[in-house]
């Protein structure tokens, strides 16, 4: 049994995203992508990514940037060669954050959808395989 609640509303998504990005930014495997290449301003970025997840989890069409979700990663891939290991780590941290904060149908759906979107993204980008020297 768990005493964790499910992801129920926008506030829950915001909390999930802040916690996820806080750990990504300092992560030894992918942190550099966010701090060095993308130089993300979290106060501007988190509302956008939270819109994306609110649209997916609650079918609320607040994310209006459609294909941008894929395109920004093509552009990023031109600056940093995204590898399978980066996606594996992204997913690991996303699932770890969810599991620490939430439990339930929406939490499960978020994990499921992240895996399928990451797969699609890697196919579209043509992600390079793991590099053992990294
Ligand atoms: C290796 C894995 C990933 C890395 C390094 C990464 C990195 C980034 C970065 C740096 C941005 C900001 C780009 C910019 O504003 O210029 C971004 C945006 C975004 N990412 Fe990712 N990402 C990854 C995987 C994913 C996955 C798997 C998803 C979805 C499940 C996702 C969803 C998004 C969305 C929705 C945006 C906002 C797009 C917009 O501006 O409308 N990312 N990502």
PDB file of C-alpha atoms and ligand atoms in Angstrom, residues 20-21 24 30 33-34 37-40 45 48-50 52-53 56 63-70 72-73 75-76 79-80 82-91 94 110 113-119 121-122, ligand 1:
ATOM      1  CA  UNK A  20      11.782  16.681 -12.155  1.00  0.00           C
ATOM      2  CA  UNK A  21      13.699  19.663 -13.567  1.00  0.00           C
ATOM      3  CA  UNK A  24      17.621  16.961 -14.235  1.00  0.00           C
ATOM      4  CA  UNK A  30      21.972  14.948 -18.832  1.00  0.00           C
ATOM      5  CA  UNK A  33      22.277  19.639 -21.858  1.00  0.00           C
ATOM      6  CA  UNK A  34      19.961  21.886 -19.865  1.00  0.00           C
ATOM      7  CA  UNK A  37      23.387  23.927 -24.343  1.00  0.00           C
ATOM      8  CA  UNK A  38      19.795  24.945 -23.740  1.00  0.00           C
ATOM      9  CA  UNK A  39      20.499  27.394 -20.883  1.00  0.00           C
ATOM     10  CA  UNK A  40      16.932  26.965 -19.754  1.00  0.00           C
ATOM     11  CA  UNK A  45      10.025  26.689 -19.481  1.00  0.00           C
ATOM     12  CA  UNK A  48       5.106  25.262 -21.135  1.00  0.00           C
ATOM     13  CA  UNK A  49       5.998  21.701 -20.243  1.00  0.00           C
ATOM     14  CA  UNK A  50       3.260  21.667 -17.586  1.00  0.00           C
ATOM     15  CA  UNK A  52       2.012  19.795 -22.380  1.00  0.00           C
ATOM     16  CA  UNK A  53       1.340  17.320 -19.568  1.00  0.00           C
ATOM     17  CA  UNK A  56      -2.040  14.748 -22.156  1.00  0.00           C
ATOM     18  CA  UNK A  63      -0.599  23.206 -24.925  1.00  0.00           C
ATOM     19  CA  UNK A  64      -0.955  25.116 -28.193  1.00  0.00           C
ATOM     20  CA  UNK A  65       2.495  24.568 -29.664  1.00  0.00           C
ATOM     21  CA  UNK A  66       1.651  21.227 -31.314  1.00  0.00           C
ATOM     22  CA  UNK A  67       4.611  20.059 -33.425  1.00  0.00           C
ATOM     23  CA  UNK A  68       6.999  22.307 -31.458  1.00  0.00           C
ATOM     24  CA  UNK A  69       7.288  19.574 -28.852  1.00  0.00           C
ATOM     25  CA  UNK A  70       9.133  17.444 -31.418  1.00  0.00           C
ATOM     26  CA  UNK A  72      12.732  21.731 -30.327  1.00  0.00           C
ATOM     27  CA  UNK A  73      14.408  18.361 -29.885  1.00  0.00           C
ATOM     28  CA  UNK A  75      17.117  21.641 -33.050  1.00  0.00           C
ATOM     29  CA  UNK A  76      18.668  20.544 -29.775  1.00  0.00           C
ATOM     30  CA  UNK A  79      23.752  21.240 -30.926  1.00  0.00           C
ATOM     31  CA  UNK A  80      24.233  18.157 -28.746  1.00  0.00           C
ATOM     32  CA  UNK A  82      21.290  13.142 -28.283  1.00  0.00           C
ATOM     33  CA  UNK A  83      21.994   9.504 -27.521  1.00  0.00           C
ATOM     34  CA  UNK A  84      19.907   6.615 -26.309  1.00  0.00           C
ATOM     35  CA  UNK A  85      21.507   6.938 -22.891  1.00  0.00           C
ATOM     36  CA  UNK A  86      20.196  10.517 -22.585  1.00  0.00           C
ATOM     37  CA  UNK A  87      16.650   9.332 -23.218  1.00  0.00           C
ATOM     38  CA  UNK A  88      17.087   6.389 -20.850  1.00  0.00           C
ATOM     39  CA  UNK A  89      18.238   8.780 -18.150  1.00  0.00           C
ATOM     40  CA  UNK A  90      15.470  11.322 -18.874  1.00  0.00           C
ATOM     41  CA  UNK A  91      12.887   8.548 -18.499  1.00  0.00           C
ATOM     42  CA  UNK A  94      10.881  11.259 -14.822  1.00  0.00           C
ATOM     43  CA  UNK A 110       2.237   9.854 -17.392  1.00  0.00           C
ATOM     44  CA  UNK A 113       3.035   8.229 -22.350  1.00  0.00           C
ATOM     45  CA  UNK A 114       6.563   9.403 -21.575  1.00  0.00           C
ATOM     46  CA  UNK A 115       7.915   6.060 -22.781  1.00  0.00           C
ATOM     47  CA  UNK A 116       5.941   6.123 -26.033  1.00  0.00           C
ATOM     48  CA  UNK A 117       6.754   9.784 -26.779  1.00  0.00           C
ATOM     49  CA  UNK A 118      10.444   9.214 -26.024  1.00  0.00           C
ATOM     50  CA  UNK A 119      10.430   6.235 -28.408  1.00  0.00           C
ATOM     51  CA  UNK A 121      11.166  11.165 -30.557  1.00  0.00           C
ATOM     52  CA  UNK A 122      14.199   8.896 -30.837  1.00  0.00           C
TER      53      UNK A 122
HETATM   54  C1  LIG B   1      17.162  13.157 -23.955  1.00  0.00           C
HETATM   55  C2  LIG B   1      15.929  13.539 -23.583  1.00  0.00           C
HETATM   56  C3  LIG B   1      15.459  14.960 -23.597  1.00  0.00           C
HETATM   57  C4  LIG B   1      16.185  16.116 -23.503  1.00  0.00           C
HETATM   58  C5  LIG B   1      17.684  16.278 -23.321  1.00  0.00           C
HETATM   59  C6  LIG B   1      15.242  17.215 -23.606  1.00  0.00           C
HETATM   60  C7  LIG B   1      15.575  18.555 -23.556  1.00  0.00           C
HETATM   61  C8  LIG B   1      14.715  19.588 -23.773  1.00  0.00           C
HETATM   62  C9  LIG B   1      15.106  20.981 -23.843  1.00  0.00           C
HETATM   63  C10 LIG B   1      16.522  21.500 -23.672  1.00  0.00           C
HETATM   64  C11 LIG B   1      13.989  21.705 -24.105  1.00  0.00           C
HETATM   65  C12 LIG B   1      13.894  23.222 -24.271  1.00  0.00           C
HETATM   66  C13 LIG B   1      14.147  23.586 -25.688  1.00  0.00           C
HETATM   67  C14 LIG B   1      13.996  25.055 -25.932  1.00  0.00           C
HETATM   68  O1  LIG B   1      13.103  25.696 -25.365  1.00  0.00           O
HETATM   69  O2  LIG B   1      14.784  25.565 -26.716  1.00  0.00           O
HETATM   70  C15 LIG B   1      12.878  20.778 -24.166  1.00  0.00           C
HETATM   71  C16 LIG B   1      11.579  21.137 -24.401  1.00  0.00           C
HETATM   72  C17 LIG B   1      10.519  20.276 -24.331  1.00  0.00           C
HETATM   73  N1  LIG B   1      10.581  18.924 -24.109  1.00  0.00           N
HETATM   74 FE1  LIG B   1      12.266  17.814 -23.965  1.00  0.00          FE
HETATM   75  N2  LIG B   1      13.972  16.718 -23.757  1.00  0.00           N
HETATM   76  C18 LIG B   1      14.055  15.349 -23.755  1.00  0.00           C
HETATM   77  C19 LIG B   1      13.002  14.467 -23.859  1.00  0.00           C
HETATM   78  C20 LIG B   1      11.686  14.818 -23.856  1.00  0.00           C
HETATM   79  C21 LIG B   1      10.581  13.895 -23.827  1.00  0.00           C
HETATM   80  C22 LIG B   1      10.721  12.364 -23.801  1.00  0.00           C
HETATM   81  C23 LIG B   1       9.431  14.642 -23.812  1.00  0.00           C
HETATM   82  C24 LIG B   1       8.006  14.199 -23.762  1.00  0.00           C
HETATM   83  C25 LIG B   1       7.612  13.082 -23.167  1.00  0.00           C
HETATM   84  C26 LIG B   1       9.831  16.034 -23.866  1.00  0.00           C
HETATM   85  C27 LIG B   1       8.956  17.101 -23.903  1.00  0.00           C
HETATM   86  C28 LIG B   1       9.319  18.412 -24.095  1.00  0.00           C
HETATM   87  C29 LIG B   1       8.373  19.511 -24.317  1.00  0.00           C
HETATM   88  C30 LIG B   1       6.862  19.399 -24.373  1.00  0.00           C
HETATM   89  C31 LIG B   1       9.129  20.671 -24.472  1.00  0.00           C
HETATM   90  C32 LIG B   1       8.603  22.086 -24.729  1.00  0.00           C
HETATM   91  C33 LIG B   1       8.464  22.318 -26.220  1.00  0.00           C
HETATM   92  C34 LIG B   1       7.963  23.731 -26.511  1.00  0.00           C
HETATM   93  O3  LIG B   1       8.759  24.668 -26.485  1.00  0.00           O
HETATM   94  O4  LIG B   1       6.768  23.891 -26.770  1.00  0.00           O
HETATM   95  N3  LIG B   1      11.194  16.103 -23.871  1.00  0.00           N
HETATM   96  N4  LIG B   1      13.358  19.508 -23.977  1.00  0.00           N
END
